[in-house]
Coordinates of C-alpha atoms and ligand atoms in Angstrom, one line a residue:
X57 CA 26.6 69.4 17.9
X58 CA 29.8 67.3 19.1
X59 CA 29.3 65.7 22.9
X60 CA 32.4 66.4 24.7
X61 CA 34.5 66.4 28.2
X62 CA 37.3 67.0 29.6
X63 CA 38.7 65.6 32.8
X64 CA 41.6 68.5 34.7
X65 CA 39.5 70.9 33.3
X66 CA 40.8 73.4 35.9
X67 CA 44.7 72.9 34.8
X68 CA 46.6 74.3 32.2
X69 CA 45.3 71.9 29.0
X70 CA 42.3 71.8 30.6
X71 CA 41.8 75.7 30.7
X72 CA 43.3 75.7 27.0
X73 CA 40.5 73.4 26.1
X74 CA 38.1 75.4 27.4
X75 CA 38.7 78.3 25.5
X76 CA 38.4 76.7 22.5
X77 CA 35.2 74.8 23.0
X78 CA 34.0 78.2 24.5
X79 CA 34.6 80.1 21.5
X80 CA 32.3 77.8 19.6
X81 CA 29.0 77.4 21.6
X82 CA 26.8 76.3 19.0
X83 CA 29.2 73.4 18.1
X84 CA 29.9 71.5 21.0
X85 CA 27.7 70.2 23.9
X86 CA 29.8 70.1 27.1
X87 CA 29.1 66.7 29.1
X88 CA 31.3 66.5 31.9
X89 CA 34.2 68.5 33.4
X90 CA 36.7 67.7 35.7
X91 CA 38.7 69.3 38.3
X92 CA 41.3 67.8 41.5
X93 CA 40.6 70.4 44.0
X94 CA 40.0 74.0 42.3
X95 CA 36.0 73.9 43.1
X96 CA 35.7 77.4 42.3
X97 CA 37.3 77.6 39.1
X98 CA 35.3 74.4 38.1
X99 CA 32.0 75.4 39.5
X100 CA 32.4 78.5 37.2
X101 CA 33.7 76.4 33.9
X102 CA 30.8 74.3 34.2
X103 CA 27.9 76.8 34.8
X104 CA 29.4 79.4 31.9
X105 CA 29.6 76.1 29.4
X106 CA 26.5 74.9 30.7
X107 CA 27.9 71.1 31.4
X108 CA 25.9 68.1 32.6
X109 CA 28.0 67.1 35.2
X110 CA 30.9 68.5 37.2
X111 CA 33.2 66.1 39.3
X112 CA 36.0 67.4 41.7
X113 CA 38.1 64.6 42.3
X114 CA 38.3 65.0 46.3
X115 CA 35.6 63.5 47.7
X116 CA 35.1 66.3 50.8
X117 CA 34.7 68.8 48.7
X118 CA 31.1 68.0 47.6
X119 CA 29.1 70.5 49.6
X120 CA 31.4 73.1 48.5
X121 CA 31.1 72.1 44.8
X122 CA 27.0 72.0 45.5
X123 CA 27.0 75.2 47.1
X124 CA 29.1 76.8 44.4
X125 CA 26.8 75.4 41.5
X126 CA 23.6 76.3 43.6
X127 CA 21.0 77.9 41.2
X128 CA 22.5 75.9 37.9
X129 CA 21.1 72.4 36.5
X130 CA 24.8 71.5 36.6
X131 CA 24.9 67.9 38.7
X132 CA 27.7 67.9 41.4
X133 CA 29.6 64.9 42.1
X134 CA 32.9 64.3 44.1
X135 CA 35.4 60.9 44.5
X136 CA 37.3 59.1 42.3
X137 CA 34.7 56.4 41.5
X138 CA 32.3 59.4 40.5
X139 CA 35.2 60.6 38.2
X140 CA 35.6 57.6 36.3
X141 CA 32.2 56.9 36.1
X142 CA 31.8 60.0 34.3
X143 CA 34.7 58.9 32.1
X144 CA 32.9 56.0 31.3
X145 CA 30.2 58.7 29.8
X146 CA 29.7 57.7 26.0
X147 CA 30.9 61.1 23.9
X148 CA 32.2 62.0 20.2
X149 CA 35.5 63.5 22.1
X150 CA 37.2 63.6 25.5
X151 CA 40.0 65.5 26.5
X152 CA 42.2 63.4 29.1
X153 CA 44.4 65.9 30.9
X154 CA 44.6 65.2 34.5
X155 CA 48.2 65.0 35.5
X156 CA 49.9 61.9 36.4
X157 CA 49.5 58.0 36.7
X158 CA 45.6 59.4 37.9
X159 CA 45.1 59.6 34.8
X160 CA 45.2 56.7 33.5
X161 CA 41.8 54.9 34.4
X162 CA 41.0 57.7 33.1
X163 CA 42.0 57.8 29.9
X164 CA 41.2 53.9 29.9
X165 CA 37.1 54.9 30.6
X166 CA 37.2 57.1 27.9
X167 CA 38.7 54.9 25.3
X168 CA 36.3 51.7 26.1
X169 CA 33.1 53.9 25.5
X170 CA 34.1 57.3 23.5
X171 CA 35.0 57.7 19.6
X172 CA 37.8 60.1 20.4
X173 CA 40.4 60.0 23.1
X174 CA 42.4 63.5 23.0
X175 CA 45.4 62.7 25.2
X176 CA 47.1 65.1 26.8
X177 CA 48.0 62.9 30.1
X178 CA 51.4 61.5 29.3
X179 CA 52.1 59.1 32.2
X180 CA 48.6 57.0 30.3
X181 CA 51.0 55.8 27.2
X182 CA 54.3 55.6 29.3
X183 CA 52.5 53.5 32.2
X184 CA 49.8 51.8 30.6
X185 CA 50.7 52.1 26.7
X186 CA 50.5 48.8 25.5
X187 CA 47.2 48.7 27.5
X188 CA 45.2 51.9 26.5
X189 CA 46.4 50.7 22.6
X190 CA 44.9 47.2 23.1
X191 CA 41.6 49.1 24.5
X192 CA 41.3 51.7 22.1
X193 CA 42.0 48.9 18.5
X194 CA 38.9 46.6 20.6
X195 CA 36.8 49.4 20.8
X196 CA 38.0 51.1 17.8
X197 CA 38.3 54.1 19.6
X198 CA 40.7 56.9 18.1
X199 CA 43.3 58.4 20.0
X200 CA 44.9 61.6 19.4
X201 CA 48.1 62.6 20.7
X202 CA 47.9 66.3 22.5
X203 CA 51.3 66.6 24.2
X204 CA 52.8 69.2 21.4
X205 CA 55.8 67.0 20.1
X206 CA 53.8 64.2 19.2
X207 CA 50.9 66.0 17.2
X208 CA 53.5 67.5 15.5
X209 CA 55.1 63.8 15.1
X210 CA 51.1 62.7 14.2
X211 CA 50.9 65.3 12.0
X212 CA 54.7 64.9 9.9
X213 CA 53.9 61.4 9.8
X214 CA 50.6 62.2 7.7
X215 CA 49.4 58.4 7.5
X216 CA 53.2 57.5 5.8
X217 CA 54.1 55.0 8.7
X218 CA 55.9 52.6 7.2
X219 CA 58.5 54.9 5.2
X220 CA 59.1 56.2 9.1
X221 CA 63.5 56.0 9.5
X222 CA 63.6 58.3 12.9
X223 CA 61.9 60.6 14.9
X224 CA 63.6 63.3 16.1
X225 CA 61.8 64.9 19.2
X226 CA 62.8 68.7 20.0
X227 CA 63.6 69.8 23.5
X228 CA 64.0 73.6 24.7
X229 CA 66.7 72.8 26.9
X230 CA 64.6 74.6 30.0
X231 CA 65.8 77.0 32.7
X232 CA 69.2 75.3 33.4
X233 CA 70.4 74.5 29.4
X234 CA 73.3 77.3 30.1
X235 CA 73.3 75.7 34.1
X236 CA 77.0 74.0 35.2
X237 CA 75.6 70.5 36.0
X238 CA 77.3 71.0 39.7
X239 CA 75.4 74.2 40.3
X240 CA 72.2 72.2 39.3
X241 CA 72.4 70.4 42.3
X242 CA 71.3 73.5 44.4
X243 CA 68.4 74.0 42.0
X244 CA 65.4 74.8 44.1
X245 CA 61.7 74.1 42.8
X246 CA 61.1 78.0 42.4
X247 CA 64.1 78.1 39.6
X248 CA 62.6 75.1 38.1
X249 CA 59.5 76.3 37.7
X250 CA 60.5 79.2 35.4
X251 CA 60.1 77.9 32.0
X252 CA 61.5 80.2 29.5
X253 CA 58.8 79.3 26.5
X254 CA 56.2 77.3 27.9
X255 CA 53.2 78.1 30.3
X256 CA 52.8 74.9 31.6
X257 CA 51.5 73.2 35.2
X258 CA 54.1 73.0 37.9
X259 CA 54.6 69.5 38.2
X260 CA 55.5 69.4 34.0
X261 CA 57.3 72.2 34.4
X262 CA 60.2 71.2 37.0
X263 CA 60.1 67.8 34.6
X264 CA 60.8 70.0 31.6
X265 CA 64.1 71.6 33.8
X266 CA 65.0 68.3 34.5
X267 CA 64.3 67.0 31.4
X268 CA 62.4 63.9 32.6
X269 CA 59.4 65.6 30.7
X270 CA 61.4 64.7 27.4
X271 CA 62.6 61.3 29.0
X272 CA 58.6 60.9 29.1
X273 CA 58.1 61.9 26.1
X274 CA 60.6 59.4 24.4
X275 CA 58.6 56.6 26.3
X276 CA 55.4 58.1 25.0
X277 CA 56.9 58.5 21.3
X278 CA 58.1 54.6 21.9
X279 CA 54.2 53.8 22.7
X280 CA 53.0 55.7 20.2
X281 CA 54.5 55.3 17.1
X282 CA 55.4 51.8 16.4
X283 CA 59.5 52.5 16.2
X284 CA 62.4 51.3 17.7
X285 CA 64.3 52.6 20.5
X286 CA 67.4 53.3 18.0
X287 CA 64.8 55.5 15.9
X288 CA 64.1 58.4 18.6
X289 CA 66.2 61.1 18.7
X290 CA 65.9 64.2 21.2
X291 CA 67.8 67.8 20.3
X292 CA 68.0 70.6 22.0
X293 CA 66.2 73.9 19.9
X294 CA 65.7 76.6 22.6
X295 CA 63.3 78.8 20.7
X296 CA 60.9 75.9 20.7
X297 CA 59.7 77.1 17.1
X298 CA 60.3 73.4 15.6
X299 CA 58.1 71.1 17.5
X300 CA 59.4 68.0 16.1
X301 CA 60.7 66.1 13.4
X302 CA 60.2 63.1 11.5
X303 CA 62.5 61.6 9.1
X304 CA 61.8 59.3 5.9
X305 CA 63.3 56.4 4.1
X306 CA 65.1 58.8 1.5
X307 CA 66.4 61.1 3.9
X308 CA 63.5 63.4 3.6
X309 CA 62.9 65.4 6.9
X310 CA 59.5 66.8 7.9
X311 CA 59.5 69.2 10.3
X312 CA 56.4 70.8 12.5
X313 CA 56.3 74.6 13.1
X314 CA 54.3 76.8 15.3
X315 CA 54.2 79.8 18.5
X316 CA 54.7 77.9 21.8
X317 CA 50.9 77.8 22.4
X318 CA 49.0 74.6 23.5
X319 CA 45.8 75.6 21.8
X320 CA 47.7 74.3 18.6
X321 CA 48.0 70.9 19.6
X322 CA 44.7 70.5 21.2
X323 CA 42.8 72.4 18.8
X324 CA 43.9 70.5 15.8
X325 CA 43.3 67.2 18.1
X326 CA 39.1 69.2 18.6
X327 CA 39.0 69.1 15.0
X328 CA 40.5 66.5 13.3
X329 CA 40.6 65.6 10.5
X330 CA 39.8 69.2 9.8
X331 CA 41.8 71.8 10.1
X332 CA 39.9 75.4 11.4
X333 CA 41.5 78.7 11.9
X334 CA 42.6 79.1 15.2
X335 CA 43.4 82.2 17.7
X336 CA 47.4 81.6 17.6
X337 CA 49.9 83.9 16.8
X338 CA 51.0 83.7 13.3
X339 CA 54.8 83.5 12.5
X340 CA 56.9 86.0 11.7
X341 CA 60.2 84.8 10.4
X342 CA 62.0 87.5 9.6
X343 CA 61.5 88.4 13.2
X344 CA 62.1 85.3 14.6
X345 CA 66.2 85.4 12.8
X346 CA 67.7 81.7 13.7
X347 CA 66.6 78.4 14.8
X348 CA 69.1 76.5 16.9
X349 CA 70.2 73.0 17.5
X350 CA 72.6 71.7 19.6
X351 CA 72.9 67.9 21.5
X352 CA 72.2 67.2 24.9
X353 CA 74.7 67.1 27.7
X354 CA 74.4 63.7 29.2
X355 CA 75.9 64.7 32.4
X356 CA 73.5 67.4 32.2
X357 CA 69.9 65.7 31.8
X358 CA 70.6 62.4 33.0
X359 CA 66.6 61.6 32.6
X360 CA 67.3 60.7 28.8
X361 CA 69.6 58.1 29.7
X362 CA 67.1 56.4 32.0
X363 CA 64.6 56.5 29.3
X364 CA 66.9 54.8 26.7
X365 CA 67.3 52.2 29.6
X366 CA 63.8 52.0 30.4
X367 CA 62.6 51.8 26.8
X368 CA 65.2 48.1 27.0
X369 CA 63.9 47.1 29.6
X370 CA 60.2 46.8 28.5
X371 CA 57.4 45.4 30.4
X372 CA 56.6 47.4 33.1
X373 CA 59.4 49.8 33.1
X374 CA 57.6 52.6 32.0
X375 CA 55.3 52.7 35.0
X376 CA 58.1 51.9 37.1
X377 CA 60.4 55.3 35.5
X378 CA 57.1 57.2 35.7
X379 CA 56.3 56.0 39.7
X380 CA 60.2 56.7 40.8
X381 CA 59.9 60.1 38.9
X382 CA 56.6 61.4 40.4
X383 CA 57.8 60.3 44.2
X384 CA 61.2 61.8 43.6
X385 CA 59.4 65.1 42.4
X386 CA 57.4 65.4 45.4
X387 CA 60.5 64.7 47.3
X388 CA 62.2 67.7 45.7
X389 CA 59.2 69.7 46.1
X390 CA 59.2 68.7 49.6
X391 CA 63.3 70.2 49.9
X392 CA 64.1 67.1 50.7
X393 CA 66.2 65.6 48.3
X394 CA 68.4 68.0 45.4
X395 CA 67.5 68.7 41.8
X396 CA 69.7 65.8 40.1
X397 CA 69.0 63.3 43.3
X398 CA 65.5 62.5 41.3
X399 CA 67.5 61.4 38.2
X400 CA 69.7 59.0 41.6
X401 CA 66.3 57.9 42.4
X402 CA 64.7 56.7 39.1
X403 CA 68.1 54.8 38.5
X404 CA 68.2 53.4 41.8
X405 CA 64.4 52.2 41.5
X406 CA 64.7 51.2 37.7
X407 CA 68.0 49.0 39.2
X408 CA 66.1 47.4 41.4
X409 CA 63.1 46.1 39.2
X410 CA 62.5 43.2 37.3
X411 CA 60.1 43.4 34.9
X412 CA 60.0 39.8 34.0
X413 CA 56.2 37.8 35.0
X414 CA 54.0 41.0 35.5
X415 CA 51.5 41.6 32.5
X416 CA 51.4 45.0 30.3
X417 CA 47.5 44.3 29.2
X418 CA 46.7 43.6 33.0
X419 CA 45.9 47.1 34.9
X420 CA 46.2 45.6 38.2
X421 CA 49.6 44.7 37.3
X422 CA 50.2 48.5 36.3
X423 CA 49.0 49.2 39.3
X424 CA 51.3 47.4 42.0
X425 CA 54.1 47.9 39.8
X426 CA 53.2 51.5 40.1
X427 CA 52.6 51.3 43.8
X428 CA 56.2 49.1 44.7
X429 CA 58.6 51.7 43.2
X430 CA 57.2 54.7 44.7
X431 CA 57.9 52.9 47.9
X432 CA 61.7 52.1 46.3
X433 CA 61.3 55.5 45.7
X434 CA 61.1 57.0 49.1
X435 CA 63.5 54.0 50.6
X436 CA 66.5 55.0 47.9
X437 CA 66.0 59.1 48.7
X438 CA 66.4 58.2 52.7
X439 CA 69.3 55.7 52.1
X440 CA 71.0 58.8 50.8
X441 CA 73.0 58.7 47.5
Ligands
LIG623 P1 47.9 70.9 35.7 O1 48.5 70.6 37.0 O2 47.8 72.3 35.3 O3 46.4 70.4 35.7 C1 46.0 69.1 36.1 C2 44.5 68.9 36.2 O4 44.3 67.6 36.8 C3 43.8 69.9 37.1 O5 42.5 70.0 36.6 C4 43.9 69.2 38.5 O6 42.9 69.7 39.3 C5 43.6 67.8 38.1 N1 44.1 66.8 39.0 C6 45.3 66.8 39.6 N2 45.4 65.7 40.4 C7 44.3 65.0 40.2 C8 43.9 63.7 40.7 N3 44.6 63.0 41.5 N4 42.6 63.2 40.3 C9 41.9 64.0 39.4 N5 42.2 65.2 39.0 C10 43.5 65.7 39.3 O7 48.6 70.0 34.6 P2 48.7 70.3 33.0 O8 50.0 71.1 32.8 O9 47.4 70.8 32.5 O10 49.0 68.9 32.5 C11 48.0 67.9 32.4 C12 48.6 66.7 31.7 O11 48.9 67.0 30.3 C13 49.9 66.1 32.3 O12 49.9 64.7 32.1 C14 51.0 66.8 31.5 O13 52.1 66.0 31.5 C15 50.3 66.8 30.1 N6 50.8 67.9 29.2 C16 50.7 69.2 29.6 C17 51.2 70.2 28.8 C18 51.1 71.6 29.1 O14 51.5 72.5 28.3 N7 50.6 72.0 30.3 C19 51.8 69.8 27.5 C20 51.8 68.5 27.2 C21 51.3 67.5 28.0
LIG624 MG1 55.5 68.1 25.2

């Protein structure tokens, strides 16, 4: 029996995780799940997985998490000191998929005290990368990449680091690929939201239309896989078949395939370094006809351009782009600024930061530099562009 948890148990990863773990009873022993607000759903993960612990991350929703997990030996507990305590719970794997820079300290608990950090949470490597590495080679904890591009990265790579030329990330293009870039400025959040492969959370689906979820992604690769900023590529391959690409020292290219399911990703990060048969779709090829490539249109996606610029800036620029773009998504969200104004706002914040005297390895540092450009954020959207 494997000890494990997962923290945004109630989102999209988190449900995918779920189903896994849940198809397998008499292998895994659930520890602790996590939820932000979805007491309900939680309450019922935790009592059909029998876990130890449940924690919803808002504090005032206690009683309601006790009263729905009355009659179970599942132990309630609410706050974000609660949630990273139960982080901090020693276990052979835990999933780290609560969305955003909250996730961090999370994934950060989980790599000083677990063997295996699954890590779906994105904004933990682009903020805080050079951080959670340091953690997780003192503690020799093992981190596995869950986001779909980069276990397919992980998995081309196959241990052959240093023969690594380029890495050649794969993009769907999103909602708006066949969009004018003027008519993208009326975009509204509802139009973002409709992914055409992916079934995703909201927030990472409006970054995917925007492509600010690939921007992250490049940062992540960046933290990830010990290459240079010259080395990632992104390309556009709308049926999201190829999942990424790796290319070696003699031009060799390996290539990742699979359906558009999540359960890939994390399931091969449950088991690894096994591999076990899995509930996906196989592939039918024949059916499938072409794969397609194309560049991206600069004027289009201006996110990737930022992340190229953020990747040479270094330091704390990463938690800077990821602060800016989390602000200027709630401020689209809100209607108050357009689609392509969050792309105005990074740029405006990234312009305005120096990343010179703060400290990568020091989390207060991430922190405040976290903190001071969401407030650049919110001051560049009501300047207006
Ligand atoms: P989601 O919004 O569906 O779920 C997020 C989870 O975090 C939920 O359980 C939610 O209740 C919880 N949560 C939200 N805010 C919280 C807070 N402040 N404190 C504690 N818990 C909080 O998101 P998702 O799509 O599952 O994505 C999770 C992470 O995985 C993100 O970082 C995302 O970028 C990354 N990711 C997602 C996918 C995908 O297919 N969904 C793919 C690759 C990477
Ligand atoms: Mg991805």
């Amino acid at each position: 029996m494997r000890r494990v948890s997962v923290f945004g148990a109630t989102g999209s990863i988190g449900q995918n995780t779920l189903d896994l773990i849940a198809r397998r009873p008499d292998d895994f022993d659930v520890v602790a799940l996590s939820g932000g607000a979805n007491v309900a759903l939680l309450a019922e993960q935790a009592k059909a997985l029998r876990a130890e612990y449940a924690i919803v991350a808002q504090e005032n929703l206690l009683p309601d998490l006790r009263a729905a997990l009355a009659g179970s030996a599942v132990k309630a507990a609410a706050g974000r000191s609660a949630l990273l305590e139960a982080a901090a719970i020693p276990v052979d794997w835990a999933m780290s998929s609560v969305v955003g820079f909250a996730g961090l300290e999370i994934s950060l608990a989980i790599a000083r005290n677990s063997k295996t950090l699954a890590l779906a949470n994105k904004e933990s490597l682009v903020c805080g990368g050079a951080l959670l590495n340091r953690v997780c080679e003192d503690h020799g904890t093992c981190l596995l990449p869950v986001d779909s591009e980069h276990s397919a990265i992980f998995q081309c790579i196959g241990g052959a680091d240093k023969e690594v030329e380029r890495i050649i990330l794969t993009a769907s293009g999103g909602p708006f690929l066949h969009s004018d870039p003027k008519a993208l400025e009326k975009a509204t959040p509802e139009q973002a939201m409709a992914h055409p492969n992916w079934d995703m959370g909201q927030r990472i689906s409006i970054d995917s239309a925007s492509m600010f979820n690939k921007a992250m992604e490049v940062l992540e690769t960046h933290a990830l896989f010990d290459v240079s900023p010259e080395q990632i590529e992104v390309i556009i391959h709308p049926q999201s078949i190829i999942h990424s690409m790796v290319g070696f020292t003699d031009g060799a290219i390996m290539a990742h395939l699979g359906p558009a399911d999540m359960r890939g990703p994390i399931g091969f990060a449950l088991n690894w370094p096994e591999r076990v048969d899995l509930p996906l779709e196989r592939l039918d090829f024949g059916a499938l006809g072409a794969l397609s490539f194309q560049h991206p249109d600069p004027a289009q996606f201006p996110a990737l351009e930022l992340a190229t610029q953020t990747m040479q800036m270094g330091g704390l620029a990463g938690a800077v782009f990821n602060a800016a773009k989390e602000a200027a998504l709630d401020l689209f969200l809100d209607r108050r600024i357009g689609f392509l104004d969050m792309a105005r706002v990074v740029r405006q914040v990234l312009a305005q930061t120096d990343v010179s005297g703060s400290d990568t390895l020091n989390i207060k540092d991430v922190i405040d530099a976290d903190a001071i450009a969401r407030v650049r954020a919110g001051e560049a959207a009501q300047k207006g562009f």
